[in-house]
Coordinates of C-alpha atoms in Angstrom, one line a residue:
X1 CA -36.0 133.2 197.0
X2 CA -39.6 131.7 198.6
X3 CA -42.1 130.8 195.1
X4 CA -43.8 134.4 195.8
X5 CA -41.1 136.4 196.0
X6 CA -40.2 134.5 192.6
X7 CA -43.1 135.0 191.1
X8 CA -43.5 138.7 191.8
X9 CA -39.8 139.3 190.9
X10 CA -40.3 137.8 186.8
X11 CA -44.1 139.1 186.6
X12 CA -42.7 142.2 187.2
X13 CA -39.6 141.7 184.8
X14 CA -41.8 140.6 182.1
X15 CA -44.1 142.9 182.8
X16 CA -41.8 146.1 181.7
X17 CA -39.9 144.5 179.0
X18 CA -42.9 143.9 177.2
X19 CA -43.7 147.4 177.8
X20 CA -40.9 148.3 176.6
X21 CA -41.2 145.7 173.2
X22 CA -44.7 147.5 172.6
X23 CA -43.5 150.8 172.4
X24 CA -40.4 149.8 170.6
X25 CA -42.9 148.2 168.5
X26 CA -44.9 150.9 167.9
X27 CA -42.4 153.1 167.1
X28 CA -41.6 150.6 164.0
X29 CA -44.6 150.5 162.7
X30 CA -45.2 154.7 163.0
X31 CA -42.1 155.0 160.9
X32 CA -43.7 152.1 158.6
X33 CA -40.9 149.9 159.1
X34 CA -38.4 152.3 157.8
X35 CA -34.9 152.8 159.4
X36 CA -35.0 154.6 162.8
X37 CA -32.1 156.1 165.6
X38 CA -28.9 153.4 165.6
X39 CA -30.0 151.5 162.5
X40 CA -28.0 153.2 159.9
X41 CA -25.0 154.2 161.5
X42 CA -24.3 150.8 163.1
X43 CA -25.1 149.1 159.4
X44 CA -22.5 151.3 157.7
X45 CA -20.2 150.9 160.6
X46 CA -20.2 146.9 159.8
X47 CA -19.7 147.8 156.0
X48 CA -16.7 148.9 156.7
X49 CA -15.9 146.5 159.1
X50 CA -16.4 143.3 157.6
X51 CA -12.7 141.3 157.5
X52 CA -12.7 137.2 156.0
X53 CA -12.1 136.2 160.0
X54 CA -15.0 138.8 161.2
X55 CA -17.3 137.1 158.8
X56 CA -16.2 133.9 159.2
X57 CA -16.7 134.1 163.2
X58 CA -20.2 135.6 162.8
X59 CA -21.6 133.0 160.9
X60 CA -20.5 130.4 163.5
X61 CA -22.2 132.7 165.4
X62 CA -25.2 133.4 164.3
X63 CA -25.5 129.6 163.2
X64 CA -26.0 128.8 166.8
X65 CA -28.7 131.0 167.4
X66 CA -31.0 128.8 165.5
X67 CA -32.0 125.1 164.6
X68 CA -31.0 122.2 166.8
X69 CA -28.3 123.9 168.8
X70 CA -30.9 126.1 171.0
X71 CA -32.4 122.8 171.8
X72 CA -29.8 121.0 172.3
X73 CA -28.9 123.4 175.7
X74 CA -31.6 124.2 177.3
X75 CA -32.4 120.3 177.8
X76 CA -28.2 120.3 178.8
X77 CA -29.0 122.6 181.2
X78 CA -32.8 121.6 182.2
X79 CA -30.6 117.8 183.4
X80 CA -28.0 119.7 185.0
X81 CA -30.4 121.7 186.5
X82 CA -31.9 118.8 188.4
X83 CA -31.8 116.9 191.4
X84 CA -33.9 113.8 190.7
X85 CA -35.7 112.1 187.4
X86 CA -38.8 113.9 188.2
X87 CA -37.3 117.5 188.3
X88 CA -35.5 117.0 185.3
X89 CA -38.5 115.8 183.5
X90 CA -40.1 118.4 184.6
X91 CA -37.3 120.9 183.2
X92 CA -36.3 120.0 180.1
X93 CA -40.0 119.7 179.3
X94 CA -41.3 123.0 180.6
X95 CA -37.8 124.9 178.9
X96 CA -38.7 123.4 175.7
X97 CA -42.1 124.6 176.1
X98 CA -41.4 127.9 176.5
X99 CA -38.5 128.2 173.9
X100 CA -41.2 126.8 171.3
X101 CA -44.1 128.7 172.0
X102 CA -41.3 131.9 172.4
X103 CA -40.4 131.2 168.8
X104 CA -43.4 130.7 167.4
X105 CA -45.5 133.7 169.6
X106 CA -42.9 136.0 167.8
X107 CA -43.1 134.3 164.4
X108 CA -46.9 136.2 164.7
X109 CA -45.6 139.3 166.6
X110 CA -43.5 139.1 162.7
X111 CA -46.0 138.7 160.3
X112 CA -48.3 141.3 161.9
X113 CA -45.6 144.3 161.7
X114 CA -44.0 143.4 158.4
X115 CA -40.7 145.7 158.3
X116 CA -38.3 144.8 155.5
X117 CA -35.0 144.2 156.4
X118 CA -32.2 146.2 155.3
X119 CA -31.0 146.1 151.3
X120 CA -30.0 142.9 150.1
X121 CA -26.6 143.5 148.4
X122 CA -25.2 144.4 152.0
X123 CA -26.3 140.6 153.0
X124 CA -23.4 138.0 154.0
X125 CA -25.6 135.3 155.0
X126 CA -29.1 133.4 154.4
X127 CA -31.3 135.0 155.6
X128 CA -35.6 134.8 155.6
X129 CA -39.7 135.8 156.5
X130 CA -40.0 139.7 157.7
X131 CA -37.1 141.6 160.0
X132 CA -39.1 142.7 163.3
X133 CA -38.2 141.1 165.6
X134 CA -35.1 139.3 164.6
X135 CA -35.5 135.6 165.1
X136 CA -32.0 134.7 165.8
X137 CA -32.2 137.4 168.6
X138 CA -35.0 136.0 171.0
X139 CA -34.3 132.7 170.5
X140 CA -30.3 133.2 171.4
X141 CA -32.0 135.5 174.1
X142 CA -34.2 133.1 175.4
X143 CA -32.0 129.7 175.7
X144 CA -29.1 132.1 177.1
X145 CA -32.0 133.5 179.9
X146 CA -32.7 129.5 180.7
X147 CA -29.1 128.2 180.7
X148 CA -28.6 131.0 183.5
X149 CA -31.6 130.1 185.8
X150 CA -30.0 126.4 185.4
X151 CA -27.2 127.5 186.4
X152 CA -28.3 129.7 189.3
X153 CA -30.0 126.9 191.1
X154 CA -27.4 124.4 190.5
X155 CA -24.3 126.2 191.1
X156 CA -23.4 127.2 194.4
X157 CA -19.7 128.6 193.8
X158 CA -18.1 129.8 190.4
X159 CA -21.8 130.5 188.7
X160 CA -20.5 133.8 187.7
X161 CA -17.9 133.8 185.1
X162 CA -20.1 131.2 183.4
X163 CA -23.5 133.5 183.7
X164 CA -21.6 136.2 182.0
X165 CA -20.3 133.8 179.5
X166 CA -23.7 132.7 178.4
X167 CA -24.9 136.6 178.1
X168 CA -22.5 137.6 176.5
X169 CA -23.5 134.4 173.5
X170 CA -26.6 135.4 173.8
X171 CA -26.1 139.5 173.1
X172 CA -23.1 138.1 170.5
X173 CA -25.5 136.5 168.0
X174 CA -28.0 139.1 168.4
X175 CA -25.5 141.6 167.2
X176 CA -24.1 139.2 164.1
X177 CA -27.7 139.7 163.0
X178 CA -26.3 143.5 162.3
X179 CA -22.7 142.8 161.4
X180 CA -23.9 140.1 158.3
X181 CA -26.2 142.9 157.5
X182 CA -29.7 140.7 157.3
X183 CA -31.1 142.8 160.2
X184 CA -31.2 146.5 161.4
X185 CA -30.0 147.2 164.9
X186 CA -33.8 148.2 165.9
X187 CA -34.8 144.2 165.1
X188 CA -32.2 142.8 167.2
X189 CA -33.2 144.9 170.1
X190 CA -36.9 144.1 170.3
X191 CA -36.3 140.8 169.7
X192 CA -34.3 140.8 173.2
X193 CA -36.9 142.5 175.3
X194 CA -39.4 140.2 173.9
X195 CA -37.7 137.1 175.0
X196 CA -37.4 139.5 178.3
X197 CA -40.5 139.4 178.2
X198 CA -41.7 136.2 177.4
X199 CA -39.4 134.2 179.9
X200 CA -40.6 136.4 182.4
X201 CA -44.1 136.0 181.8
X202 CA -43.1 132.0 181.7
X203 CA -41.6 131.6 185.1
X204 CA -44.2 133.5 186.6
X205 CA -46.6 131.2 185.2
X206 CA -44.5 128.4 186.4
X207 CA -44.2 129.6 190.0
X208 CA -47.6 130.4 190.7
X209 CA -49.5 127.3 189.4
X210 CA -47.4 124.6 188.9
X211 CA -47.5 121.7 191.8
X212 CA -45.1 121.5 194.0
X213 CA -45.2 118.2 193.7
X214 CA -43.7 118.0 190.1
X215 CA -40.6 119.6 191.2
X216 CA -39.6 118.2 194.8
X217 CA -37.7 115.0 194.1
X218 CA -37.6 112.5 196.4
X219 CA -33.8 113.2 197.7
X220 CA -35.9 116.6 199.1
X221 CA -38.9 114.6 200.8
X222 CA -36.4 112.0 202.5
X223 CA -34.7 115.0 203.9
X224 CA -37.7 117.1 204.9
X225 CA -39.2 113.7 206.9
X226 CA -35.5 113.1 208.3
X227 CA -35.4 117.0 209.5
X228 CA -39.2 115.9 211.3
X229 CA -38.1 113.3 213.1
X230 CA -35.6 114.7 214.0
X231 CA -36.9 117.8 215.1
X232 CA -40.4 115.3 216.8
X233 CA -37.4 113.3 218.3
X234 CA -35.6 116.8 220.0
X235 CA -39.4 117.5 221.4
X236 CA -40.0 114.5 223.0
X237 CA -36.6 113.9 224.6
X238 CA -37.2 118.0 226.0
X239 CA -40.7 117.0 227.3
X240 CA -39.8 113.6 229.3
X241 CA -36.4 115.6 230.3
X242 CA -39.1 117.4 232.5
X243 CA -41.5 115.5 232.9
X244 CA -38.8 113.1 234.7
X245 CA -39.2 112.4 238.4
X246 CA -35.5 111.7 238.5
X247 CA -34.6 115.0 237.7
X248 CA -37.3 117.0 240.0
X249 CA -36.1 115.4 242.7
X250 CA -34.6 116.9 245.4
X251 CA -30.5 117.1 246.2
X252 CA -31.0 114.5 249.3
X253 CA -32.1 111.7 246.3
X254 CA -29.8 112.4 243.6
X255 CA -27.3 109.6 245.6
X256 CA -30.0 106.4 245.8
X257 CA -30.2 104.0 243.4
X258 CA -32.7 103.7 240.9
X259 CA -34.8 100.5 239.8
X260 CA -34.6 97.0 242.4
X261 CA -32.1 98.5 244.3
X262 CA -34.2 101.2 245.2
X263 CA -37.0 98.6 246.1
X264 CA -34.4 96.9 247.9
X265 CA -33.4 100.0 250.0
X266 CA -37.5 100.9 250.4
X267 CA -37.8 97.2 252.3
X268 CA -34.6 97.4 254.4
X269 CA -35.4 100.7 255.7
X270 CA -39.0 99.8 256.8
X271 CA -37.3 97.1 258.4
X272 CA -35.3 99.1 260.4
X273 CA -38.4 101.1 261.3
X274 CA -40.2 97.8 262.9
X275 CA -36.5 96.9 264.8
X276 CA -36.3 100.7 266.4
X277 CA -40.3 99.5 267.6
X278 CA -39.1 96.3 268.8
X279 CA -38.3 94.7 272.2
X280 CA -35.6 96.5 273.7
X281 CA -34.5 92.7 275.1
X282 CA -32.3 91.0 272.3
X283 CA -33.8 87.8 273.0
X284 CA -37.6 88.8 272.8
X285 CA -38.8 89.3 269.8
X286 CA -42.4 89.8 268.4
X287 CA -45.4 91.1 270.5
X288 CA -44.8 91.1 274.7
X289 CA -46.1 88.5 276.5
X290 CA -48.4 89.6 278.6
X291 CA -47.0 89.9 283.0

């Protein structure tokens, strides 16, 4: 996919996700933070399905959605995706900026909406701040999107199972926030939509404004030069073949030798021509004497 197609796809996906996020945010604000359609039902289901093993797994998963883990995953994915030192450095910086700026923007929205969390007695892990949108859900979804992008760019084969596993991890981190009782489901949904919108806008901006020299490594440049040289050589050979007199000569000239042998043959033929105009008497040479 070329740069223009990538820009259009990323921009349209990001705008669509943010439009849905805006609608959901207006609904949440209009309800003054009260639980919406699936919030109460899913929270009550979680309260009745909390065995010790499920709680331990949920706490372990939710811990990977914050802190240093998302940045480490993005950095590793960026290092794998790059083909040169410059590409890897640019990918790591862009991934860290996208993730960090997304978290900051999400925090600003959270302070503006100021939605209360579920009741404190239902919590099974530590949480702080307002509820909407979920910070763990946003961070995990952004991380999963960046890792999936790196896998699709770098791995031509076997990438589908990896992308599915990473996508499931991003979704499960968000669902653990509901299972542990610290978020409503619409908080998690808002975090997912915000992450998709933010990632789409970042990819669109990178594809549109990032100079090609920052993403084209030395190996790519060498390959391009070699390809251009090959094309030029082929064109030169084709032109030489079309203009070579040996290829344009008729069938009678095809058996004549080239180079010095051809000159020798020409002199022989000239000499033979002189002999044809000489006297018929073998003993007389040169010009005939006057009678």
